[in-house]
Amino acid sequence: MRAGFVQFRPVFGEIAANIETMLGLVSSAEADLLVLPELATTGYTFTSREELARISEPFESSPSLDALQNLARERDCALVVGFAESSGDALFNSSALLYPDGDRKLYRKIHLFGAENLFFTPGDIPFEVHDFRGVKLGMMICFDWFFPESMRTLALRGAQIVCHPVNFVLPWGPKSMTVRSLENRVFSITANRYGTETRGEYSFSFIGSSQVISPVGEVLADAPREGDSVAVVEIDPALALDKKLNKFNDLFASRRPEFYGNITGKD
Ligand code: ACM
């Protein structure tokens, strides 16, 4: 499978221009699966819920997702992209898995970061995996990485490739995703944006550094901190099915959940 990321710099509020940029970059790649950043259609730095409500789109009838999915069909390539989702009164920081055959799957960011908590509704769908050409794909968004349970849950559900749209600002994200891939023996594709976005009282500098990580923690491809970047690598997703570290340790079979307890940390 040829899989990779698209790194670019969305312009806040300029959905049509952002879609054009993404269409151009996706068209430059020969791939089966490409991951694009978090909130790639809208930009990141919302200053009010009203502003977010105006720009959000429903998952099932989103002109932005339709445009990207038309290209997915043309390129015979699956895309994972972050977008602002409206659903009734709720507003989610979501990602869509757009299949070339027109089907689409949804993930809603479970662990909201910083001021996202003021504007977005926390995700309400459990971590799920989705089949693509016989390979199990999982989705999580940015700050979900800070919670090892996110990737562990996806991996225990059978994910072979974790698709991770991000707007990383914290410097530890890329290195930490190496560990997340290693401890779960899965591929991860982290697609970040770059540039600084300043709006109202908020200013974020995004760190680029998109990457593809193998189940043994190798960096298979990475992007610079700044600049558009598209990278595709040939991967064998079957490697993610082998959880053996050595002849004594299978990372999943060696788990001892009976000793972990059912601890919520809220007791
Ligand atoms: C983040 O979750 N966008 C930092």
Tab-separated table of C-alpha atoms and ligand atoms in Angstrom:
chain	number	residue	atom	x	y	z
A	1	MET	CA	0.000	0.000	0.000
A	2	ARG	CA	1.289	3.494	-0.882
A	3	ALA	CA	0.454	5.739	2.047
A	4	GLY	CA	1.500	9.185	3.169
A	5	PHE	CA	0.671	12.704	4.236
A	6	VAL	CA	-0.114	16.123	2.797
A	7	GLN	CA	1.260	19.048	4.835
A	8	PHE	CA	0.102	22.553	3.988
A	9	ARG	CA	-0.950	25.857	5.542
A	10	PRO	CA	-4.717	26.437	5.597
A	11	VAL	CA	-5.807	30.065	5.479
A	12	PHE	CA	-8.342	30.786	8.221
A	13	GLY	CA	-11.918	30.950	6.935
A	14	GLU	CA	-10.944	30.556	3.264
A	15	ILE	CA	-12.564	27.191	2.646
A	16	ALA	CA	-12.607	27.412	-1.155
A	17	ALA	CA	-8.921	28.369	-1.306
A	18	ASN	CA	-7.982	25.637	1.164
A	19	ILE	CA	-9.849	23.025	-0.868
A	20	GLU	CA	-8.065	24.233	-4.038
A	21	THR	CA	-4.693	23.884	-2.299
A	22	MET	CA	-5.545	20.388	-1.091
A	23	LEU	CA	-6.823	19.298	-4.501
A	24	GLY	CA	-3.555	20.456	-6.079
A	25	LEU	CA	-1.347	18.732	-3.519
A	26	VAL	CA	-3.335	15.481	-3.504
A	27	SER	CA	-3.228	15.411	-7.321
A	28	SER	CA	0.567	15.568	-7.205
A	29	ALA	CA	0.785	12.217	-5.382
A	30	GLU	CA	0.435	8.609	-6.455
A	31	ALA	CA	-1.013	6.975	-3.369
A	32	ASP	CA	-3.636	4.574	-2.021
A	33	LEU	CA	-4.077	6.530	1.210
A	34	LEU	CA	-3.291	10.153	2.069
A	35	VAL	CA	-3.820	11.911	5.396
A	36	LEU	CA	-4.390	15.690	5.565
A	37	PRO	CA	-4.263	17.981	8.630
A	38	GLU	CA	-6.806	18.672	11.368
A	39	LEU	CA	-9.368	21.403	10.490
A	40	ALA	CA	-7.765	21.530	7.054
A	41	THR	CA	-10.817	23.073	5.384
A	42	THR	CA	-11.277	25.999	7.800
A	43	GLY	CA	-8.074	26.739	9.720
A	44	TYR	CA	-7.751	26.303	13.467
A	45	THR	CA	-8.025	29.493	15.498
A	46	PHE	CA	-11.705	30.102	16.160
A	47	THR	CA	-12.587	32.992	18.450
A	48	SER	CA	-16.257	32.216	19.121
A	49	ARG	CA	-18.775	29.448	18.852
A	50	GLU	CA	-20.880	31.600	16.491
A	51	GLU	CA	-17.966	31.912	14.100
A	52	LEU	CA	-17.423	28.148	14.235
A	53	ALA	CA	-21.153	27.495	13.708
A	54	ARG	CA	-21.176	29.661	10.555
A	55	ILE	CA	-18.324	27.786	8.925
A	56	SER	CA	-19.038	24.184	10.012
A	57	GLU	CA	-20.533	21.649	7.616
A	58	PRO	CA	-22.631	18.516	8.114
A	59	PHE	CA	-20.704	15.294	7.502
A	60	GLU	CA	-23.258	13.816	5.117
A	61	SER	CA	-23.764	16.931	2.994
A	62	SER	CA	-20.502	18.860	3.131
A	63	PRO	CA	-19.490	20.601	-0.117
A	64	SER	CA	-15.857	20.500	1.105
A	65	LEU	CA	-15.899	16.767	1.683
A	66	ASP	CA	-17.755	16.255	-1.619
A	67	ALA	CA	-15.010	18.102	-3.516
A	68	LEU	CA	-12.281	16.061	-1.874
A	69	GLN	CA	-14.199	12.837	-2.351
A	70	ASN	CA	-14.591	13.516	-6.086
A	71	LEU	CA	-10.826	13.703	-6.260
A	72	ALA	CA	-10.518	10.518	-4.166
A	73	ARG	CA	-12.668	8.807	-6.798
A	74	GLU	CA	-10.610	10.210	-9.683
A	75	ARG	CA	-7.298	9.277	-8.051
A	76	ASP	CA	-8.598	5.920	-6.738
A	77	CYS	CA	-7.190	6.935	-3.361
A	78	ALA	CA	-8.643	7.117	0.154
A	79	LEU	CA	-8.292	10.455	1.963
A	80	VAL	CA	-8.466	11.271	5.661
A	81	VAL	CA	-9.076	14.957	6.347
A	82	GLY	CA	-9.934	17.120	9.352
A	83	PHE	CA	-12.958	19.430	9.110
A	84	ALA	CA	-15.343	21.436	11.320
A	85	GLU	CA	-18.571	19.456	11.613
A	86	SER	CA	-22.046	20.672	12.506
A	87	SER	CA	-24.582	18.139	13.680
A	88	GLY	CA	-27.812	19.601	15.021
A	89	ASP	CA	-26.690	22.030	17.745
A	90	ALA	CA	-23.357	20.288	18.216
A	91	LEU	CA	-20.068	21.373	16.620
A	92	PHE	CA	-17.310	18.779	16.396
A	93	ASN	CA	-13.624	18.840	15.489
A	94	SER	CA	-13.913	15.859	13.149
A	95	SER	CA	-12.103	13.834	10.544
A	96	ALA	CA	-13.566	12.033	7.566
A	97	LEU	CA	-12.289	8.935	5.855
A	98	LEU	CA	-13.299	9.423	2.220
A	99	TYR	CA	-13.279	6.227	0.176
A	100	PRO	CA	-12.841	6.316	-3.596
A	101	ASP	CA	-16.172	4.479	-4.018
A	102	GLY	CA	-18.113	7.316	-2.326
A	103	ASP	CA	-18.499	5.763	1.126
A	104	ARG	CA	-17.305	7.888	4.059
A	105	LYS	CA	-16.592	7.346	7.764
A	106	LEU	CA	-16.511	9.823	10.619
A	107	TYR	CA	-14.399	10.397	13.739
A	108	ARG	CA	-15.052	13.196	16.249
A	109	LYS	CA	-12.084	14.383	18.341
A	110	ILE	CA	-12.499	12.940	21.803
A	111	HIS	CA	-9.774	14.866	23.677
A	112	LEU	CA	-10.191	18.574	22.934
A	113	PHE	CA	-7.143	20.829	23.397
A	114	GLY	CA	-7.080	24.262	25.068
A	115	ALA	CA	-9.689	26.753	23.849
A	116	GLU	CA	-11.212	24.105	21.579
A	117	ASN	CA	-13.087	23.240	24.784
A	118	LEU	CA	-14.915	26.581	24.557
A	119	PHE	CA	-16.179	26.109	21.030
A	120	PHE	CA	-16.354	22.415	20.147
A	121	THR	CA	-18.444	19.561	21.508
A	122	PRO	CA	-16.316	16.637	22.741
A	123	GLY	CA	-16.400	13.627	20.427
A	124	ASP	CA	-19.174	11.135	21.136
A	125	ILE	CA	-18.212	8.183	18.933
A	126	PRO	CA	-15.942	5.424	20.339
A	127	PHE	CA	-12.617	4.751	18.579
A	128	GLU	CA	-13.432	2.512	15.620
A	129	VAL	CA	-11.553	0.822	12.794
A	130	HIS	CA	-12.602	0.769	9.149
A	131	ASP	CA	-11.645	-1.601	6.377
A	132	PHE	CA	-9.876	-0.301	3.279
A	133	ARG	CA	-8.669	-2.830	0.707
A	134	GLY	CA	-8.318	-5.481	3.415
A	135	VAL	CA	-6.420	-3.166	5.788
A	136	LYS	CA	-7.828	-1.820	9.057
A	137	LEU	CA	-7.589	1.972	9.426
A	138	GLY	CA	-8.153	3.961	12.599
A	139	MET	CA	-8.554	7.702	13.076
A	140	MET	CA	-7.605	9.984	15.941
A	141	ILE	CA	-7.007	13.739	15.932
A	142	CYS	CA	-4.029	15.687	17.272
A	143	PHE	CA	-4.174	15.959	21.099
A	144	ASP	CA	-5.640	12.432	21.272
A	145	TRP	CA	-1.942	11.389	21.114
A	146	PHE	CA	-1.453	12.700	24.651
A	147	PHE	CA	-3.816	9.959	25.836
A	148	PRO	CA	-2.146	6.584	25.157
A	149	GLU	CA	-5.566	4.973	25.477
A	150	SER	CA	-6.539	6.465	22.097
A	151	MET	CA	-4.021	4.601	20.019
A	152	ARG	CA	-4.110	1.533	22.285
A	153	THR	CA	-7.866	1.247	21.789
A	154	LEU	CA	-7.503	1.565	18.014
A	155	ALA	CA	-4.691	-1.005	17.994
A	156	LEU	CA	-6.597	-3.456	20.203
A	157	ARG	CA	-9.525	-3.092	17.813
A	158	GLY	CA	-7.196	-4.182	15.025
A	159	ALA	CA	-5.995	-0.937	13.444
A	160	GLN	CA	-2.949	-1.462	11.245
A	161	ILE	CA	-2.598	2.165	10.177
A	162	VAL	CA	-3.570	5.007	12.504
A	163	CYS	CA	-4.456	8.113	10.500
A	164	HIS	CA	-3.705	11.195	12.581
A	165	PRO	CA	-4.676	14.644	11.265
A	166	VAL	CA	-3.066	17.210	13.550
A	167	ASN	CA	-2.426	20.870	14.189
A	168	PHE	CA	0.574	20.181	16.431
A	169	VAL	CA	1.837	23.106	18.436
A	170	LEU	CA	3.504	21.139	21.244
A	171	PRO	CA	7.049	20.025	20.411
A	172	TRP	CA	6.732	16.487	21.804
A	173	GLY	CA	4.108	15.245	19.347
A	174	PRO	CA	6.287	13.793	16.586
A	175	LYS	CA	8.664	11.912	18.941
A	176	SER	CA	5.770	10.683	21.048
A	177	MET	CA	4.039	9.253	18.001
A	178	THR	CA	7.155	7.141	17.415
A	179	VAL	CA	6.569	5.556	20.821
A	180	ARG	CA	2.822	5.215	20.223
A	181	SER	CA	3.553	3.278	17.024
A	182	LEU	CA	6.219	1.154	18.708
A	183	GLU	CA	4.197	0.209	21.786
A	184	ASN	CA	1.209	-0.735	19.634
A	185	ARG	CA	3.139	-2.135	16.642
A	186	VAL	CA	1.113	-0.126	14.140
A	187	PHE	CA	1.864	2.312	11.362
A	188	SER	CA	0.948	5.911	12.057
A	189	ILE	CA	0.551	8.774	9.611
A	190	THR	CA	0.591	12.196	11.263
A	191	ALA	CA	-0.313	15.078	8.925
A	192	ASN	CA	0.338	18.530	10.360
A	193	ARG	CA	-0.021	22.074	9.082
A	194	TYR	CA	2.582	24.801	9.432
A	195	GLY	CA	2.620	28.594	9.908
A	196	THR	CA	1.362	30.927	12.610
A	197	GLU	CA	-2.302	31.810	13.012
A	198	THR	CA	-3.192	34.807	15.200
A	199	ARG	CA	-6.822	35.702	15.793
A	200	GLY	CA	-8.255	37.697	18.709
A	201	GLU	CA	-6.497	36.692	21.912
A	202	TYR	CA	-5.177	33.447	20.407
A	203	SER	CA	-1.957	32.794	18.512
A	204	PHE	CA	-0.610	29.406	17.500
A	205	SER	CA	2.600	28.424	15.746
A	206	PHE	CA	2.240	25.031	14.142
A	207	ILE	CA	5.327	22.850	13.846
A	208	GLY	CA	4.909	20.990	10.548
A	209	SER	CA	7.088	17.854	10.886
A	210	SER	CA	4.430	15.522	9.454
A	211	GLN	CA	5.583	11.911	9.464
A	212	VAL	CA	4.962	8.262	8.677
A	213	ILE	CA	6.119	5.863	11.416
A	214	SER	CA	6.492	2.089	11.117
A	215	PRO	CA	5.389	-0.518	13.693
A	216	VAL	CA	8.998	-0.730	14.919
A	217	GLY	CA	9.247	3.013	15.402
A	218	GLU	CA	11.189	3.899	12.244
A	219	VAL	CA	10.571	7.272	10.647
A	220	LEU	CA	9.691	6.252	7.083
A	221	ALA	CA	9.036	9.801	5.889
A	222	ASP	CA	9.037	13.217	7.489
A	223	ALA	CA	8.440	16.813	6.491
A	224	PRO	CA	10.249	20.021	7.452
A	225	ARG	CA	8.742	22.422	10.013
A	226	GLU	CA	7.695	24.852	7.291
A	227	GLY	CA	6.462	24.438	3.763
A	228	ASP	CA	4.048	22.360	1.732
A	229	SER	CA	5.099	18.745	1.713
A	230	VAL	CA	3.651	15.565	0.232
A	231	ALA	CA	5.302	12.240	1.027
A	232	VAL	CA	4.215	8.737	0.087
A	233	VAL	CA	5.918	5.503	1.121
A	234	GLU	CA	5.280	1.904	0.187
A	235	ILE	CA	4.289	0.046	3.344
A	236	ASP	CA	3.275	-3.519	4.117
A	237	PRO	CA	0.328	-3.173	6.512
A	238	ALA	CA	0.609	-6.903	7.373
A	239	LEU	CA	3.659	-5.981	9.502
A	240	ALA	CA	1.245	-4.352	11.938
A	241	LEU	CA	-0.452	-7.705	12.537
A	242	ASP	CA	2.702	-9.153	14.109
A	243	LYS	CA	2.833	-8.017	17.721
A	244	LYS	CA	5.877	-10.196	18.580
A	245	LEU	CA	8.831	-8.319	20.048
A	246	ASN	CA	10.852	-11.518	20.539
A	247	LYS	CA	10.010	-15.176	20.993
A	248	PHE	CA	8.806	-14.548	24.554
A	249	ASN	CA	6.916	-11.278	24.190
A	250	ASP	CA	3.877	-10.700	22.074
A	251	LEU	CA	2.964	-7.121	22.945
A	252	PHE	CA	-0.731	-7.821	23.039
A	253	ALA	CA	-0.701	-11.409	24.360
A	254	SER	CA	1.766	-10.330	27.113
A	255	ARG	CA	-0.607	-7.684	28.434
A	256	ARG	CA	-1.955	-8.440	31.950
A	257	PRO	CA	-5.245	-6.536	32.003
A	258	GLU	CA	-6.407	-8.470	35.060
A	259	PHE	CA	-3.786	-6.491	37.027
A	260	TYR	CA	-4.511	-3.118	35.470
A	261	GLY	CA	-7.908	-2.780	37.150
A	262	ASN	CA	-10.819	-0.832	35.851
A	263	ILE	CA	-9.448	2.496	37.058
A	264	THR	CA	-11.095	5.638	35.771
A	265	GLY	CA	-8.909	8.131	37.680
A	266	LYS	CA	-12.137	9.896	38.584
A	267	ASP	CA	-12.871	7.774	41.680
B	1	ACM	C1	-4.280	20.142	19.023
B	1	ACM	O1	-4.879	19.210	19.537
B	1	ACM	N1	-4.696	20.682	17.896
B	1	ACM	C2	-3.050	20.675	19.633
